[in-house]
CSV table of C-alpha atoms in Angstrom, one decimal:
chain,number,residue,atom,x,y,z
O,288,GLN,CA,16.1,9.6,1.6
O,289,LYS,CA,12.6,8.5,0.5
O,290,GLU,CA,11.1,5.7,2.5
O,291,VAL,CA,10.5,3.6,-0.6
O,292,GLU,CA,12.7,3.9,-3.7
O,293,GLN,CA,11.9,2.6,-7.1
O,294,ASP,CA,13.6,3.1,-10.4
O,295,PRO,CA,11.2,5.0,-12.7
O,296,GLY,CA,12.4,3.3,-15.9
O,297,PRO,CA,11.2,3.0,-18.6
O,298,LEU,CA,12.3,-0.6,-18.8
O,299,SER,CA,11.9,-2.2,-22.3
O,300,VAL,CA,12.0,-5.9,-22.8
O,301,PRO,CA,11.2,-8.3,-25.7
O,302,GLU,CA,8.1,-10.4,-25.5
O,303,GLY,CA,8.7,-13.6,-23.5
O,304,ALA,CA,11.5,-12.2,-21.4
O,305,ILE,CA,11.7,-12.5,-17.6
O,306,VAL,CA,11.2,-9.1,-16.0
O,307,SER,CA,12.5,-8.1,-12.6
O,308,LEU,CA,11.1,-5.0,-10.9
O,309,ASN,CA,12.6,-3.9,-7.7
O,310,CYS,CA,12.1,-1.5,-4.7
O,311,THR,CA,14.1,-0.7,-1.7
O,312,TYR,CA,12.7,0.6,1.6
O,313,SER,CA,14.3,2.2,4.6
O,314,ASN,CA,12.0,1.3,7.6
O,315,SER,CA,12.5,-2.1,9.1
O,316,ALA,CA,9.1,-1.8,10.7
O,317,PHE,CA,7.4,-2.4,7.4
O,318,GLN,CA,5.7,-5.8,7.4
O,319,TYR,CA,3.3,-5.8,4.4
O,320,PHE,CA,4.4,-5.4,0.9
O,321,MET,CA,2.2,-4.9,-2.2
O,322,TRP,CA,2.6,-4.7,-5.9
O,323,TYR,CA,0.2,-2.8,-8.1
O,324,ARG,CA,-0.1,-2.6,-11.9
O,325,GLN,CA,-1.4,0.7,-13.3
O,326,TYR,CA,-2.3,1.1,-17.0
O,327,SER,CA,-2.2,4.5,-18.5
O,328,ARG,CA,-5.1,6.8,-17.2
O,329,LYS,CA,-6.5,4.0,-15.0
O,330,GLY,CA,-6.4,3.3,-11.2
O,331,PRO,CA,-3.8,1.0,-9.7
O,332,GLU,CA,-4.8,-2.7,-9.6
O,333,LEU,CA,-3.6,-4.9,-6.8
O,334,LEU,CA,-1.4,-7.7,-8.2
O,335,MET,CA,0.0,-9.3,-5.1
O,336,TYR,CA,0.7,-8.8,-1.5
O,337,THR,CA,3.0,-10.5,0.9
O,338,TYR,CA,3.5,-10.4,4.6
O,339,SER,CA,7.1,-10.4,6.1
O,340,SER,CA,9.8,-12.2,4.2
O,341,GLY,CA,9.6,-14.9,1.5
O,342,ASN,CA,8.1,-15.6,-1.9
O,343,LYS,CA,4.6,-15.6,-3.2
O,344,GLU,CA,3.7,-16.9,-6.6
O,345,ASP,CA,0.5,-16.3,-8.7
O,346,GLY,CA,0.6,-17.5,-12.3
O,347,ARG,CA,3.4,-15.7,-14.1
O,348,PHE,CA,4.0,-13.3,-11.2
O,349,THR,CA,6.3,-13.9,-8.2
O,350,ALA,CA,6.7,-11.5,-5.4
O,351,GLN,CA,9.8,-11.7,-3.2
O,352,VAL,CA,10.7,-9.9,0.0
O,353,ASP,CA,14.1,-9.9,1.6
O,354,LYS,CA,13.8,-8.1,4.9
O,355,SER,CA,17.5,-8.4,5.7
O,356,SER,CA,18.4,-6.2,2.8
O,357,LYS,CA,15.1,-4.3,2.7
O,358,TYR,CA,14.5,-5.3,-0.9
O,359,ILE,CA,11.3,-6.3,-2.6
O,360,SER,CA,11.0,-7.7,-6.1
O,361,LEU,CA,8.4,-8.6,-8.6
O,362,PHE,CA,9.3,-11.1,-11.3
O,363,ILE,CA,7.1,-11.6,-14.4
O,364,ARG,CA,7.8,-14.7,-16.5
O,365,ASP,CA,7.0,-15.0,-20.2
O,366,SER,CA,6.2,-11.3,-20.4
O,367,GLN,CA,3.5,-10.2,-22.8
O,368,PRO,CA,2.7,-6.8,-24.5
O,369,SER,CA,-0.4,-6.6,-22.2
O,370,ASP,CA,2.0,-6.4,-19.2
O,371,SER,CA,3.1,-3.0,-20.4
O,372,ALA,CA,2.1,-0.7,-17.6
O,373,THR,CA,3.5,1.1,-14.6
O,374,TYR,CA,4.3,-1.1,-11.6
O,375,LEU,CA,4.0,0.4,-8.1
O,376,CYS,CA,5.4,-1.2,-5.0
O,377,ALA,CA,3.9,-0.3,-1.6
O,378,THR,CA,4.6,-1.1,2.0
O,379,ALA,CA,2.8,-0.7,5.3
O,380,PRO,CA,3.8,-1.2,8.9
O,381,GLY,CA,2.6,-4.3,10.7
O,382,SER,CA,0.0,-2.7,12.9
O,383,GLY,CA,-1.5,0.4,14.2
O,384,THR,CA,-1.8,2.3,10.9
O,385,TYR,CA,-3.2,1.8,7.5
O,386,LYS,CA,-1.0,4.4,6.0
O,387,TYR,CA,0.8,3.0,3.0
O,388,ILE,CA,4.1,4.2,1.5
O,389,PHE,CA,4.1,3.9,-2.3
O,390,GLY,CA,7.0,3.9,-4.7
O,391,THR,CA,6.8,6.3,-7.6
O,392,GLY,CA,6.5,3.4,-10.1
O,393,THR,CA,8.5,1.7,-12.8
O,394,ARG,CA,7.2,2.0,-16.4
O,395,LEU,CA,7.5,-1.3,-18.2
O,396,LYS,CA,7.3,-1.8,-22.0
O,397,VAL,CA,7.1,-5.3,-23.4
O,398,LEU,CA,7.8,-5.2,-27.1
O,399,ALA,CA,6.0,-7.6,-29.5
E,259,ASP,CA,-14.7,-8.7,-6.8
E,260,VAL,CA,-14.1,-5.4,-5.0
E,261,LYS,CA,-15.7,-2.5,-6.8
E,262,VAL,CA,-14.6,1.1,-6.1
E,263,THR,CA,-16.3,3.7,-8.3
E,264,GLN,CA,-15.6,7.4,-8.6
E,265,SER,CA,-18.2,9.9,-9.8
E,266,SER,CA,-16.3,11.3,-12.8
E,267,ARG,CA,-13.4,10.2,-14.9
E,268,TYR,CA,-12.6,13.7,-16.2
E,269,LEU,CA,-13.5,17.0,-14.7
E,270,VAL,CA,-12.7,20.6,-15.7
E,271,LYS,CA,-13.3,23.4,-13.1
E,272,ARG,CA,-12.4,27.0,-12.8
E,273,THR,CA,-10.2,28.6,-10.2
E,274,GLY,CA,-12.1,29.3,-7.0
E,275,GLU,CA,-14.9,26.8,-7.6
E,276,LYS,CA,-15.9,24.3,-4.9
E,277,VAL,CA,-15.4,20.8,-6.2
E,278,PHE,CA,-16.8,17.6,-5.0
E,279,LEU,CA,-15.3,14.2,-5.8
E,280,GLU,CA,-17.4,11.2,-4.8
E,281,CYS,CA,-16.2,7.6,-4.1
E,282,VAL,CA,-18.4,4.6,-3.4
E,283,GLN,CA,-17.2,1.1,-2.5
E,284,ASP,CA,-19.4,-2.0,-2.4
E,285,MET,CA,-17.4,-4.3,-0.1
E,286,ASP,CA,-18.4,-3.0,3.3
E,287,HIS,CA,-14.8,-1.9,3.9
E,288,GLU,CA,-14.0,0.1,7.1
E,289,ASN,CA,-11.2,2.1,5.6
E,290,MET,CA,-11.3,4.6,2.7
E,291,PHE,CA,-8.6,6.8,1.3
E,292,TRP,CA,-8.1,9.7,-1.0
E,293,TYR,CA,-4.8,10.2,-2.9
E,294,ARG,CA,-3.5,12.4,-5.6
E,295,GLN,CA,-1.0,11.2,-8.2
E,296,ASP,CA,1.4,13.4,-10.0
E,297,PRO,CA,4.2,12.5,-12.4
E,298,GLY,CA,7.5,12.0,-10.5
E,299,LEU,CA,5.8,12.4,-7.1
E,300,GLY,CA,3.8,9.2,-7.0
E,301,LEU,CA,0.8,8.7,-4.8
E,302,ARG,CA,0.3,11.1,-2.0
E,303,LEU,CA,-2.2,10.6,0.7
E,304,ILE,CA,-4.7,13.5,1.2
E,305,TYR,CA,-7.1,12.1,3.8
E,306,PHE,CA,-8.2,8.7,5.1
E,307,SER,CA,-11.2,7.5,7.1
E,308,TYR,CA,-11.3,4.4,9.3
E,309,ASP,CA,-15.0,4.6,10.2
E,310,VAL,CA,-18.1,6.6,9.5
E,311,LYS,CA,-17.6,10.3,10.4
E,312,MET,CA,-14.0,9.6,11.3
E,313,LYS,CA,-11.2,11.0,9.3
E,314,GLU,CA,-7.5,11.6,9.6
E,315,LYS,CA,-5.2,13.9,7.7
E,316,GLY,CA,-2.7,12.4,5.3
E,317,ASP,CA,0.5,14.0,4.0
E,318,ILE,CA,-1.1,16.8,2.0
E,319,PRO,CA,-4.5,17.8,3.4
E,320,GLU,CA,-4.2,21.6,2.8
E,321,GLY,CA,-6.9,22.9,0.6
E,322,TYR,CA,-9.0,19.7,0.9
E,323,SER,CA,-11.7,18.4,3.2
E,324,VAL,CA,-13.6,15.1,3.3
E,325,SER,CA,-16.9,13.8,4.4
E,326,ARG,CA,-17.9,10.2,5.3
E,327,GLU,CA,-21.6,10.1,6.3
E,328,LYS,CA,-22.1,6.5,5.2
E,329,LYS,CA,-19.8,3.6,5.3
E,330,GLU,CA,-19.7,3.0,1.6
E,331,ARG,CA,-19.2,6.7,0.5
E,332,PHE,CA,-16.2,9.0,1.0
E,333,SER,CA,-16.2,12.4,-0.6
E,334,LEU,CA,-13.3,14.7,-1.2
E,335,ILE,CA,-14.0,18.5,-1.3
E,336,LEU,CA,-11.8,21.1,-2.8
E,337,GLU,CA,-13.0,24.2,-0.9
E,338,SER,CA,-11.7,26.7,-3.5
E,339,ALA,CA,-10.0,25.0,-6.4
E,340,SER,CA,-6.6,26.3,-7.5
E,341,THR,CA,-4.5,25.4,-10.6
E,342,ASN,CA,-2.0,23.5,-8.4
E,343,GLN,CA,-4.7,21.1,-7.6
E,344,THR,CA,-4.8,19.9,-11.2
E,345,SER,CA,-4.0,16.2,-10.8
E,346,MET,CA,-5.3,12.6,-10.9
E,347,TYR,CA,-7.4,11.8,-7.8
E,348,LEU,CA,-7.6,8.2,-6.7
E,349,CYS,CA,-9.9,6.8,-4.1
E,350,ALA,CA,-9.2,3.5,-2.4
E,351,SER,CA,-10.8,1.2,0.2
E,352,SER,CA,-9.5,-1.6,2.4
E,353,GLU,CA,-10.6,-4.0,5.1
E,354,ILE,CA,-7.1,-4.7,6.5
E,355,TYR,CA,-4.0,-4.0,4.4
E,356,GLU,CA,-4.8,-4.6,0.8
E,357,GLN,CA,-6.1,-1.4,-0.8
E,358,TYR,CA,-8.3,-1.4,-3.8
E,359,PHE,CA,-8.4,1.6,-6.0
E,360,GLY,CA,-11.1,3.2,-8.1
E,361,PRO,CA,-10.5,4.3,-11.8
E,362,GLY,CA,-9.5,7.8,-10.8
E,363,THR,CA,-10.7,11.3,-11.6
E,364,ARG,CA,-8.5,13.5,-13.8
E,365,LEU,CA,-9.2,17.0,-12.5
E,366,THR,CA,-8.1,20.1,-14.5
E,367,VAL,CA,-8.4,23.5,-12.8
E,368,THR,CA,-8.2,26.4,-15.2
């Protein structure tokens, strides 16, 4: 079993839809959770990061962590064609290492 | 804004050549990382460095080495390039946990 699982997609939605992107992880020691957006042939761009459980909102993006079910989500409201990209989740233990575990990414297409 | 730059966007090398990939960050970050990214395999850590002249192996260090002589610069070296090292190479830096990535180098080994 991979430490972080992510559905590869592609996920196609109409413009304006609410998008839900999800990851599951296996190690309860993970404390930090990140979401990256990666456009084709570019490096990943950090979108949001959260520590432990709870929600974090930034504009149209909301990151949610449920440590009891080991489930992390990214919601995109009012999705735009410019949101079309691959979204990577990543986790890291709370201390002692900077080694991240990345999901393989979900490809999102927002159709105009 | 954090800026991580990589020396080349695209590189084509021949089998057996020694290849140098350079990465520079401008935020005085302690930690720097080299990953490769392949379809279906995601990001895999090759090496990371938590201080000048310090390095640790990641998950796939075979065939690679690194050098960190200055805090802002982290180099990845392919000692003898092989076709299975054709990939997208990504450098990242971080102070604590948030990693910031460079634009990537797409390396093709023929």
